[in-house]
mmCIF file of C-alpha atoms in Angstrom:
data_model
loop_
_atom_site.group_PDB
_atom_site.id
_atom_site.type_symbol
_atom_site.label_atom_id
_atom_site.label_comp_id
_atom_site.label_asym_id
_atom_site.label_seq_id
_atom_site.Cartn_x
_atom_site.Cartn_y
_atom_site.Cartn_z
ATOM 1 C CA UNK A 1 -31.582 2.143 42.752
ATOM 2 C CA UNK A 2 -30.102 3.179 39.207
ATOM 3 C CA UNK A 3 -30.889 6.301 36.634
ATOM 4 C CA UNK A 4 -31.347 4.775 33.249
ATOM 5 C CA UNK A 5 -29.596 6.670 30.452
ATOM 6 C CA UNK A 6 -30.791 6.670 27.100
ATOM 7 C CA UNK A 7 -27.411 8.160 24.403
ATOM 8 C CA UNK A 8 -28.921 8.372 20.631
ATOM 9 C CA UNK A 9 -30.002 5.130 20.720
ATOM 10 C CA UNK A 10 -31.761 3.749 17.550
ATOM 11 C CA UNK A 11 -34.187 0.799 16.756
ATOM 12 C CA UNK A 12 -34.940 -0.006 13.148
ATOM 13 C CA UNK A 13 -36.820 -2.923 12.914
ATOM 14 C CA UNK A 14 -36.066 -4.504 8.704
ATOM 15 C CA UNK A 15 -34.151 -2.033 6.503
ATOM 16 C CA UNK A 16 -36.560 1.278 7.190
ATOM 17 C CA UNK A 17 -38.994 1.294 10.017
ATOM 18 C CA UNK A 18 -37.488 3.436 12.546
ATOM 19 C CA UNK A 19 -39.442 2.432 15.844
ATOM 20 C CA UNK A 20 -36.848 4.927 18.074
ATOM 21 C CA UNK A 21 -34.987 6.986 15.920
ATOM 22 C CA UNK A 22 -31.729 8.693 18.149
ATOM 23 C CA UNK A 23 -33.407 8.336 21.637
ATOM 24 C CA UNK A 24 -31.964 10.626 24.023
ATOM 25 C CA UNK A 25 -33.233 10.917 27.700
ATOM 26 C CA UNK A 26 -31.761 10.816 30.785
ATOM 27 C CA UNK A 27 -34.030 9.029 34.090
ATOM 28 C CA UNK A 28 -33.298 10.385 37.349
ATOM 29 C CA UNK A 29 -32.624 7.915 39.852
ATOM 30 C CA UNK A 30 -35.515 7.034 41.625
ATOM 31 C CA UNK A 31 -37.630 8.931 39.840
ATOM 32 C CA UNK A 32 -41.120 8.338 38.124
ATOM 33 C CA UNK A 33 -40.558 8.545 34.532
ATOM 34 C CA UNK A 34 -43.742 8.945 31.905
ATOM 35 C CA UNK A 35 -42.958 7.699 28.595
ATOM 36 C CA UNK A 36 -46.106 8.830 26.662
ATOM 37 C CA UNK A 37 -47.553 9.167 22.867
ATOM 38 C CA UNK A 38 -49.911 7.513 20.732
ATOM 39 C CA UNK A 39 -49.714 3.646 19.210
ATOM 40 C CA UNK A 40 -46.224 3.065 17.049
ATOM 41 C CA UNK A 41 -44.462 6.087 18.636
ATOM 42 C CA UNK A 42 -41.633 3.546 20.269
ATOM 43 C CA UNK A 43 -42.385 4.304 23.797
ATOM 44 C CA UNK A 44 -42.649 0.185 24.753
ATOM 45 C CA UNK A 45 -40.103 -0.345 22.356
ATOM 46 C CA UNK A 46 -37.809 1.953 24.342
ATOM 47 C CA UNK A 47 -39.258 0.384 27.692
ATOM 48 C CA UNK A 48 -38.506 -2.950 25.927
ATOM 49 C CA UNK A 49 -34.857 -2.163 25.082
ATOM 50 C CA UNK A 50 -34.324 -1.315 28.681
ATOM 51 C CA UNK A 51 -35.475 -4.719 29.874
ATOM 52 C CA UNK A 52 -32.868 -6.333 27.278
ATOM 53 C CA UNK A 53 -36.137 -8.114 25.135
ATOM 54 C CA UNK A 54 -35.190 -6.180 22.542
ATOM 55 C CA UNK A 55 -31.388 -4.874 21.073
ATOM 56 C CA UNK A 56 -30.719 -1.718 20.113
ATOM 57 C CA UNK A 57 -29.744 -0.844 16.428
ATOM 58 C CA UNK A 58 -27.149 1.578 17.461
ATOM 59 C CA UNK A 59 -26.234 3.984 20.591
ATOM 60 C CA UNK A 60 -25.544 3.490 24.134
ATOM 61 C CA UNK A 61 -27.958 2.902 26.853
ATOM 62 C CA UNK A 62 -27.098 2.752 30.626
ATOM 63 C CA UNK A 63 -28.249 1.436 34.042
ATOM 64 C CA UNK A 64 -26.631 3.539 36.408
ATOM 65 C CA UNK A 65 -23.222 3.556 35.102
ATOM 66 C CA UNK A 66 -23.220 0.601 33.618
ATOM 67 C CA UNK A 67 -23.635 0.085 29.957
ATOM 68 C CA UNK A 68 -26.259 -2.631 29.644
ATOM 69 C CA UNK A 69 -26.284 -3.202 25.263
ATOM 70 C CA UNK A 70 -24.535 -6.366 25.983
ATOM 71 C CA UNK A 71 -25.604 -7.592 29.515
ATOM 72 C CA UNK A 72 -28.728 -10.481 29.243
ATOM 73 C CA UNK A 73 -31.899 -9.211 30.616
ATOM 74 C CA UNK A 74 -31.274 -11.622 33.675
ATOM 75 C CA UNK A 75 -28.874 -9.761 34.651
ATOM 76 C CA UNK A 76 -29.593 -6.226 34.613
ATOM 77 C CA UNK A 77 -31.595 -6.255 37.571
ATOM 78 C CA UNK A 78 -34.764 -4.356 36.295
ATOM 79 C CA UNK A 79 -38.193 -5.941 37.554
ATOM 80 C CA UNK A 80 -41.121 -5.471 34.674
ATOM 81 C CA UNK A 81 -45.330 -5.662 34.897
ATOM 82 C CA UNK A 82 -47.029 -6.052 31.909
ATOM 83 C CA UNK A 83 -50.078 -5.326 30.325
ATOM 84 C CA UNK A 84 -51.827 -8.989 30.574
ATOM 85 C CA UNK A 85 -50.349 -9.837 34.028
ATOM 86 C CA UNK A 86 -48.554 -12.669 32.880
ATOM 87 C CA UNK A 87 -49.235 -15.000 35.762
ATOM 88 C CA UNK A 88 -48.682 -18.555 35.789
ATOM 89 C CA UNK A 89 -52.496 -20.086 35.837
ATOM 90 C CA UNK A 90 -51.949 -23.202 37.860
ATOM 91 C CA UNK A 91 -49.566 -21.579 40.675
ATOM 92 C CA UNK A 92 -51.601 -19.497 43.691
ATOM 93 C CA UNK A 93 -51.189 -16.141 44.435
ATOM 94 C CA UNK A 94 -48.049 -16.949 46.576
ATOM 95 C CA UNK A 95 -46.115 -18.897 44.117
ATOM 96 C CA UNK A 96 -46.560 -16.240 41.300
ATOM 97 C CA UNK A 97 -45.550 -13.908 43.655
ATOM 98 C CA UNK A 98 -42.532 -16.391 45.196
ATOM 99 C CA UNK A 99 -41.319 -18.119 42.055
ATOM 100 C CA UNK A 100 -38.972 -15.539 40.687
ATOM 101 C CA UNK A 101 -36.851 -15.374 43.801
ATOM 102 C CA UNK A 102 -36.899 -18.781 43.970
ATOM 103 C CA UNK A 103 -35.300 -19.924 40.639
ATOM 104 C CA UNK A 104 -32.850 -16.613 41.509
ATOM 105 C CA UNK A 105 -31.953 -17.765 44.489
ATOM 106 C CA UNK A 106 -32.390 -21.461 45.607
ATOM 107 C CA UNK A 107 -30.333 -23.807 43.800
ATOM 108 C CA UNK A 108 -31.211 -26.952 42.968
ATOM 109 C CA UNK A 109 -33.398 -29.717 45.180
ATOM 110 C CA UNK A 110 -30.108 -31.756 45.591
ATOM 111 C CA UNK A 111 -28.160 -28.965 46.714
ATOM 112 C CA UNK A 112 -31.027 -27.792 48.759
ATOM 113 C CA UNK A 113 -31.479 -31.749 49.985
ATOM 114 C CA UNK A 114 -27.575 -31.645 51.393
ATOM 115 C CA UNK A 115 -27.759 -27.454 52.353
ATOM 116 C CA UNK A 116 -30.948 -27.383 54.083
ATOM 117 C CA UNK A 117 -29.928 -24.831 56.917
ATOM 118 C CA UNK A 118 -28.927 -22.770 54.003
ATOM 119 C CA UNK A 119 -31.968 -23.314 51.943
ATOM 120 C CA UNK A 120 -33.955 -22.851 54.976
ATOM 121 C CA UNK A 121 -32.590 -19.378 55.726
ATOM 122 C CA UNK A 122 -33.022 -18.489 52.178
ATOM 123 C CA UNK A 123 -36.964 -20.146 52.404
ATOM 124 C CA UNK A 124 -37.531 -18.046 55.233
ATOM 125 C CA UNK A 125 -36.458 -14.634 53.971
ATOM 126 C CA UNK A 126 -38.771 -15.423 50.382
ATOM 127 C CA UNK A 127 -41.271 -15.660 52.499
ATOM 128 C CA UNK A 128 -40.735 -12.753 54.677
ATOM 129 C CA UNK A 129 -40.708 -10.348 51.515
ATOM 130 C CA UNK A 130 -43.771 -11.782 50.071
ATOM 131 C CA UNK A 131 -45.778 -11.276 53.086
ATOM 132 C CA UNK A 132 -44.512 -7.784 53.252
ATOM 133 C CA UNK A 133 -44.655 -7.617 49.192
ATOM 134 C CA UNK A 134 -48.705 -8.492 49.629
ATOM 135 C CA UNK A 135 -49.314 -6.559 52.791
ATOM 136 C CA UNK A 136 -48.004 -3.320 51.059
ATOM 137 C CA UNK A 137 -50.755 -4.426 48.326
ATOM 138 C CA UNK A 138 -53.515 -5.394 50.472
ATOM 139 C CA UNK A 139 -53.760 -9.451 48.550
ATOM 140 C CA UNK A 140 -52.662 -11.425 51.793
ATOM 141 C CA UNK A 141 -55.855 -12.827 51.765
ATOM 142 C CA UNK A 142 -55.735 -13.941 48.632
ATOM 143 C CA UNK A 143 -52.205 -16.064 48.753
ATOM 144 C CA UNK A 144 -53.519 -19.038 48.659
ATOM 145 C CA UNK A 145 -56.177 -18.694 45.388
ATOM 146 C CA UNK A 146 -55.333 -19.587 41.729
ATOM 147 C CA UNK A 147 -55.300 -15.807 39.164
ATOM 148 C CA UNK A 148 -58.380 -17.017 37.822
ATOM 149 C CA UNK A 149 -60.546 -16.868 40.907
ATOM 150 C CA UNK A 150 -59.426 -12.841 41.217
ATOM 151 C CA UNK A 151 -60.747 -9.624 39.324
ATOM 152 C CA UNK A 152 -58.623 -7.578 37.114
ATOM 153 C CA UNK A 153 -57.453 -5.330 39.628
ATOM 154 C CA UNK A 154 -56.425 -8.079 42.077
ATOM 155 C CA UNK A 155 -54.128 -10.058 39.460
ATOM 156 C CA UNK A 156 -52.427 -6.636 38.624
ATOM 157 C CA UNK A 157 -51.848 -6.169 42.545
ATOM 158 C CA UNK A 158 -50.615 -9.781 42.330
ATOM 159 C CA UNK A 159 -48.507 -8.776 38.955
ATOM 160 C CA UNK A 160 -47.298 -5.963 41.268
ATOM 161 C CA UNK A 161 -46.341 -7.581 44.064
ATOM 162 C CA UNK A 162 -44.205 -10.200 41.975
ATOM 163 C CA UNK A 163 -42.041 -7.328 40.713
ATOM 164 C CA UNK A 164 -41.825 -5.695 44.177
ATOM 165 C CA UNK A 165 -40.168 -8.736 45.785
ATOM 166 C CA UNK A 166 -37.523 -8.322 43.326
ATOM 167 C CA UNK A 167 -36.184 -4.846 45.237
ATOM 168 C CA UNK A 168 -34.408 -4.209 41.520
ATOM 169 C CA UNK A 169 -33.003 -0.968 40.496
ATOM 170 C CA UNK A 170 -35.326 -0.279 38.130
ATOM 171 C CA UNK A 171 -39.565 -1.268 37.778
ATOM 172 C CA UNK A 172 -40.717 -1.106 34.147
ATOM 173 C CA UNK A 173 -44.519 -1.062 33.467
ATOM 174 C CA UNK A 174 -45.810 -1.837 30.555
ATOM 175 C CA UNK A 175 -49.702 -0.101 30.507
ATOM 176 C CA UNK A 176 -50.597 -2.207 33.238
ATOM 177 C CA UNK A 177 -53.968 -0.122 33.785
ATOM 178 C CA UNK A 178 -54.967 -0.313 30.612
ATOM 179 C CA UNK A 179 -56.901 -3.883 31.234
ATOM 180 C CA UNK A 180 -59.100 -2.246 34.333
ATOM 181 C CA UNK A 181 -62.156 -0.600 34.032
ATOM 182 C CA UNK A 182 -62.059 3.389 34.393
ATOM 183 C CA UNK A 183 -63.011 3.461 38.426
ATOM 184 C CA UNK A 184 -60.346 0.600 39.060
ATOM 185 C CA UNK A 185 -58.059 2.481 37.151
ATOM 186 C CA UNK A 186 -57.938 5.439 39.408
ATOM 187 C CA UNK A 187 -57.822 3.433 42.363
ATOM 188 C CA UNK A 188 -54.937 1.610 40.953
ATOM 189 C CA UNK A 189 -53.247 4.333 39.573
ATOM 190 C CA UNK A 190 -53.490 6.507 42.923
ATOM 191 C CA UNK A 191 -52.356 2.817 44.911
ATOM 192 C CA UNK A 192 -49.245 3.012 42.341
ATOM 193 C CA UNK A 193 -48.311 6.949 43.232
ATOM 194 C CA UNK A 194 -48.338 5.865 46.849
ATOM 195 C CA UNK A 195 -46.022 2.622 46.217
ATOM 196 C CA UNK A 196 -44.029 4.875 44.530
ATOM 197 C CA UNK A 197 -42.904 7.569 47.026
ATOM 198 C CA UNK A 198 -42.493 4.154 49.478
ATOM 199 C CA UNK A 199 -40.124 2.386 47.630
ATOM 200 C CA UNK A 200 -38.395 5.020 45.802
ATOM 201 C CA UNK A 201 -37.672 3.067 43.186
ATOM 202 C CA UNK A 202 -36.804 4.214 39.391
ATOM 203 C CA UNK A 203 -39.819 3.831 38.125
ATOM 204 C CA UNK A 204 -40.270 4.102 33.387
ATOM 205 C CA UNK A 205 -44.052 3.816 33.035
ATOM 206 C CA UNK A 206 -45.473 3.945 29.372
ATOM 207 C CA UNK A 207 -48.924 4.661 28.912
ATOM 208 C CA UNK A 208 -50.628 5.928 25.686
ATOM 209 C CA UNK A 209 -53.273 8.047 28.039
ATOM 210 C CA UNK A 210 -52.464 11.609 28.833
ATOM 211 C CA UNK A 211 -54.305 11.498 31.953
ATOM 212 C CA UNK A 212 -52.174 8.617 33.382
ATOM 213 C CA UNK A 213 -48.933 10.145 32.345
ATOM 214 C CA UNK A 214 -50.044 13.822 33.349
ATOM 215 C CA UNK A 215 -51.242 12.141 36.677
ATOM 216 C CA UNK A 216 -48.655 9.284 38.156
ATOM 217 C CA UNK A 217 -45.273 11.362 35.918
ATOM 218 C CA UNK A 218 -43.103 13.168 37.619
ATOM 219 C CA UNK A 219 -41.808 13.761 34.446
ATOM 220 C CA UNK A 220 -43.144 12.887 31.261
ATOM 221 C CA UNK A 221 -42.016 12.067 27.742
ATOM 222 C CA UNK A 222 -43.533 12.777 24.764
ATOM 223 C CA UNK A 223 -42.659 10.101 21.829
ATOM 224 C CA UNK A 224 -43.866 10.233 18.228
ATOM 225 C CA UNK A 225 -42.943 7.969 15.326
ATOM 226 C CA UNK A 226 -39.806 7.437 17.576
ATOM 227 C CA UNK A 227 -38.575 10.552 17.856
ATOM 228 C CA UNK A 228 -38.825 12.586 21.317
ATOM 229 C CA UNK A 229 -40.751 15.470 20.972
ATOM 230 C CA UNK A 230 -40.521 16.913 24.469
ATOM 231 C CA UNK A 231 -39.302 15.811 28.190
ATOM 232 C CA UNK A 232 -40.527 18.151 30.811
ATOM 233 C CA UNK A 233 -42.937 18.051 34.218
ATOM 234 C CA UNK A 234 -46.273 17.377 33.548
ATOM 235 C CA UNK A 235 -47.431 21.282 34.651
ATOM 236 C CA UNK A 236 -44.703 22.801 32.020
ATOM 237 C CA UNK A 237 -45.792 19.879 29.285
ATOM 238 C CA UNK A 238 -49.006 21.264 29.590
ATOM 239 C CA UNK A 239 -48.224 24.851 30.105
ATOM 240 C CA UNK A 240 -45.703 25.272 27.649
ATOM 241 C CA UNK A 241 -45.755 22.649 24.468
ATOM 242 C CA UNK A 242 -42.624 22.490 22.383
ATOM 243 C CA UNK A 243 -44.539 22.029 19.253
ATOM 244 C CA UNK A 244 -48.230 21.473 18.178
ATOM 245 C CA UNK A 245 -48.459 17.683 18.087
ATOM 246 C CA UNK A 246 -47.513 17.686 22.555
ATOM 247 C CA UNK A 247 -49.903 20.818 22.631
ATOM 248 C CA UNK A 248 -52.761 18.813 20.746
ATOM 249 C CA UNK A 249 -51.746 15.444 22.797
ATOM 250 C CA UNK A 250 -52.135 16.645 25.794
ATOM 251 C CA UNK A 251 -54.948 18.128 27.637
ATOM 252 C CA UNK A 252 -58.702 16.830 27.251
ATOM 253 C CA UNK A 253 -60.554 17.999 25.900
ATOM 254 C CA UNK A 254 -57.837 19.052 23.179
ATOM 255 C CA UNK A 255 -56.280 22.212 22.381
ATOM 256 C CA UNK A 256 -58.219 23.799 19.808
ATOM 257 C CA UNK A 257 -56.199 24.840 16.996
ATOM 258 C CA UNK A 258 -57.396 27.779 14.277
ATOM 259 C CA UNK A 259 -55.612 29.123 11.367
ATOM 260 C CA UNK A 260 -54.336 32.759 11.561
ATOM 261 C CA UNK A 261 -51.896 35.650 10.837
ATOM 262 C CA UNK A 262 -50.091 37.564 13.143
ATOM 263 C CA UNK A 263 -51.031 41.367 12.535
ATOM 264 C CA UNK A 264 -49.610 44.702 13.558
ATOM 265 C CA UNK A 265 -51.787 48.058 13.150
ATOM 266 C CA UNK A 266 -52.224 51.253 15.266
ATOM 267 C CA UNK A 267 -53.944 48.866 17.831
ATOM 268 C CA UNK A 268 -50.473 46.938 18.205
ATOM 269 C CA UNK A 269 -49.638 43.475 17.562
ATOM 270 C CA UNK A 270 -52.972 40.475 17.482
ATOM 271 C CA UNK A 271 -53.291 37.283 15.751
ATOM 272 C CA UNK A 272 -56.457 37.564 13.367
ATOM 273 C CA UNK A 273 -58.635 34.519 12.836
ATOM 274 C CA UNK A 274 -60.561 36.003 10.085
ATOM 275 C CA UNK A 275 -63.585 35.575 12.528
ATOM 276 C CA UNK A 276 -62.039 37.060 15.178
ATOM 277 C CA UNK A 277 -58.801 39.509 16.429
ATOM 278 C CA UNK A 278 -56.974 38.649 19.609
ATOM 279 C CA UNK A 279 -54.301 40.901 21.251
ATOM 280 C CA UNK A 280 -50.120 40.225 21.843
ATOM 281 C CA UNK A 281 -48.083 41.664 23.986
ATOM 282 C CA UNK A 282 -46.350 44.347 22.416
ATOM 283 C CA UNK A 283 -43.022 42.179 22.184
ATOM 284 C CA UNK A 284 -44.099 38.848 22.274
ATOM 285 C CA UNK A 285 -41.644 36.728 19.953
ATOM 286 C CA UNK A 286 -45.015 36.203 16.865
ATOM 287 C CA UNK A 287 -43.611 39.791 16.000
ATOM 288 C CA UNK A 288 -41.413 38.009 13.888
ATOM 289 C CA UNK A 289 -44.155 36.101 11.468
ATOM 290 C CA UNK A 290 -46.007 39.809 10.847
ATOM 291 C CA UNK A 291 -47.764 39.193 7.839
ATOM 292 C CA UNK A 292 -47.372 35.294 7.591
ATOM 293 C CA UNK A 293 -49.378 32.012 8.312
ATOM 294 C CA UNK A 294 -49.795 30.870 12.220
ATOM 295 C CA UNK A 295 -51.722 28.119 14.052
ATOM 296 C CA UNK A 296 -53.500 29.743 17.011
ATOM 297 C CA UNK A 297 -53.919 27.284 19.716
ATOM 298 C CA UNK A 298 -56.685 27.710 22.593
ATOM 299 C CA UNK A 299 -57.088 25.496 25.065
ATOM 300 C CA UNK A 300 -60.834 24.715 25.807
ATOM 301 C CA UNK A 301 -60.385 25.557 29.123
ATOM 302 C CA UNK A 302 -59.091 29.334 28.712
ATOM 303 C CA UNK A 303 -62.781 29.608 27.040
ATOM 304 C CA UNK A 304 -65.677 31.187 29.429
ATOM 305 C CA UNK A 305 -68.787 32.489 29.241
ATOM 306 C CA UNK A 306 -68.813 35.538 29.115
ATOM 307 C CA UNK A 307 -71.875 36.462 31.416
ATOM 308 C CA UNK A 308 -71.038 34.858 33.894
ATOM 309 C CA UNK A 309 -68.056 35.985 36.975
ATOM 310 C CA UNK A 310 -64.697 34.474 35.997
ATOM 311 C CA UNK A 311 -61.689 34.221 36.962
ATOM 312 C CA UNK A 312 -60.743 36.633 34.166
ATOM 313 C CA UNK A 313 -62.307 39.947 33.929
ATOM 314 C CA UNK A 314 -64.210 40.689 30.001
ATOM 315 C CA UNK A 315 -63.293 43.071 28.018
ATOM 316 C CA UNK A 316 -63.943 44.328 24.529
ATOM 317 C CA UNK A 317 -60.297 42.887 23.761
ATOM 318 C CA UNK A 318 -60.664 39.739 24.819
ATOM 319 C CA UNK A 319 -64.279 38.765 23.191
ATOM 320 C CA UNK A 320 -65.350 36.442 21.020
ATOM 321 C CA UNK A 321 -68.568 35.979 19.522
ATOM 322 C CA UNK A 322 -69.672 32.176 18.588
ATOM 323 C CA UNK A 323 -72.639 29.701 17.726
ATOM 324 C CA UNK A 324 -72.678 27.175 20.213
ATOM 325 C CA UNK A 325 -73.859 23.661 17.860
ATOM 326 C CA UNK A 326 -73.412 21.040 20.688
ATOM 327 C CA UNK A 327 -73.692 21.219 24.631
ATOM 328 C CA UNK A 328 -72.153 18.011 26.572
ATOM 329 C CA UNK A 329 -73.313 17.924 30.232
ATOM 330 C CA UNK A 330 -70.270 17.246 32.444
ATOM 331 C CA UNK A 331 -71.698 17.700 35.953
ATOM 332 C CA UNK A 332 -69.479 21.009 36.847
ATOM 333 C CA UNK A 333 -69.517 21.540 33.750
ATOM 334 C CA UNK A 334 -70.370 21.591 30.219
ATOM 335 C CA UNK A 335 -68.225 20.523 26.761
ATOM 336 C CA UNK A 336 -69.968 22.955 24.642
ATOM 337 C CA UNK A 337 -68.498 22.560 20.996
ATOM 338 C CA UNK A 338 -68.809 26.240 19.096
ATOM 339 C CA UNK A 339 -68.442 27.537 15.539
ATOM 340 C CA UNK A 340 -66.609 31.142 15.171
ATOM 341 C CA UNK A 341 -66.994 32.134 11.434
ATOM 342 C CA UNK A 342 -65.627 28.731 10.119
ATOM 343 C CA UNK A 343 -63.393 27.730 12.769
ATOM 344 C CA UNK A 344 -64.935 24.765 15.175
ATOM 345 C CA UNK A 345 -63.933 25.634 18.412
ATOM 346 C CA UNK A 346 -64.197 23.394 21.803
ATOM 347 C CA UNK A 347 -64.578 25.094 25.193
ATOM 348 C CA UNK A 348 -65.024 23.888 29.001
ATOM 349 C CA UNK A 349 -68.201 25.895 29.920
ATOM 350 C CA UNK A 350 -69.137 26.241 33.825
ATOM 351 C CA UNK A 351 -72.505 24.562 34.679
ATOM 352 C CA UNK A 352 -73.992 27.835 35.260
ATOM 353 C CA UNK A 353 -73.795 29.352 32.228
ATOM 354 C CA UNK A 354 -77.351 30.030 30.292
ATOM 355 C CA UNK A 355 -76.090 29.675 26.620
ATOM 356 C CA UNK A 356 -78.552 27.714 24.643
ATOM 357 C CA UNK A 357 -77.919 24.894 21.418
ATOM 358 C CA UNK A 358 -78.295 27.379 17.976
ATOM 359 C CA UNK A 359 -77.747 30.828 19.996
ATOM 360 C CA UNK A 360 -75.060 32.906 19.480
ATOM 361 C CA UNK A 361 -73.245 33.497 22.762
ATOM 362 C CA UNK A 362 -70.295 35.861 23.969
ATOM 363 C CA UNK A 363 -66.991 34.248 25.104
ATOM 364 C CA UNK A 364 -64.010 35.378 26.635
ATOM 365 C CA UNK A 365 -60.364 34.160 26.724
ATOM 366 C CA UNK A 366 -57.383 34.082 28.532
ATOM 367 C CA UNK A 367 -55.052 35.972 26.593
ATOM 368 C CA UNK A 368 -52.320 34.623 28.898
ATOM 369 C CA UNK A 369 -52.921 31.114 28.067
ATOM 370 C CA UNK A 370 -52.364 31.763 24.336
ATOM 371 C CA UNK A 371 -50.613 29.543 22.100
ATOM 372 C CA UNK A 372 -48.686 30.552 18.707
ATOM 373 C CA UNK A 373 -47.152 27.955 16.457
ATOM 374 C CA UNK A 374 -45.052 28.388 13.228
ATOM 375 C CA UNK A 375 -47.122 26.802 10.269
ATOM 376 C CA UNK A 376 -44.014 25.493 8.787
ATOM 377 C CA UNK A 377 -42.421 23.747 11.358
ATOM 378 C CA UNK A 378 -45.384 23.512 13.801
ATOM 379 C CA UNK A 379 -43.403 24.680 16.762
ATOM 380 C CA UNK A 380 -44.058 26.760 19.284
ATOM 381 C CA UNK A 381 -43.044 30.582 19.336
ATOM 382 C CA UNK A 382 -41.961 31.802 22.330
#
């Protein structure tokens, strides 16, 4: 096992297309790191540079203590799981899993004929590793089938087994669940987490799905336009996003953003959206922006129906009035589309609510969960 280090890594396609821009990132030995971001953010390019499938334009890339910029892919001791499985259709599941080991460890047919004893030991070891990997992923009964006889989830397990038998220093996974249906994706996600806990191999996982990133990663690295925006534990990224992009990308439904202004009056420091005002702590860093435009961020789950028994107390200071435009039932909750003045707002409301569409309602806001962003830089004010 080994960690991975990006040191001032850049990747430029053509003359001026920067896919990865000065990436600095340390991935610890044995860590499950998720690279997440929208299409075109550079996450897959970064993964392919680790694999050696793309060359970096500048900077240094390390696997363990070894600088691998000039190391061929076959010598980097990594295993990759692709989005489209990349299985050989004419081979059985067993042969698909064993193929890489045979190529790497068994020499020519002539060598095998002249070294029967040694070749036999290698074949026995390959068989043991294939059987062990198949057992871990519960595909032993499919070993003699062809890929076309398997479901999507079963094919993905075969691709994972082929990576596991390598016993690599690093696993690379490029959106491996994107071709699966929603139910199977959740199930396979849990299996991958358990597998990582068992194997304890450094794993770098690429996805555009923030739910996958939040649930799977020990740390997540959020990227945009080739630039690393924030890297931290999922809870920290959610609770304390570094900027407006991270705040809007992480979380479902996404954070509400409202243009506002910081004011300081007799009632103290507050953020004013025009439609409503919410108080801030007297020592909030936003006091340096009094009179200046800011962006107020409120997550939907920080807004409650004021008439219910909520985790926070309802007061005149944290209550806003808004018109209910749409209610989307989700079982345990509703996604409510509200309008406060000219500001559209989404809220996640408990299913016990009695609010009605096209009626005004009162909602309380968790003041401890407010986010203020500088309107000029989009950076969080904290």
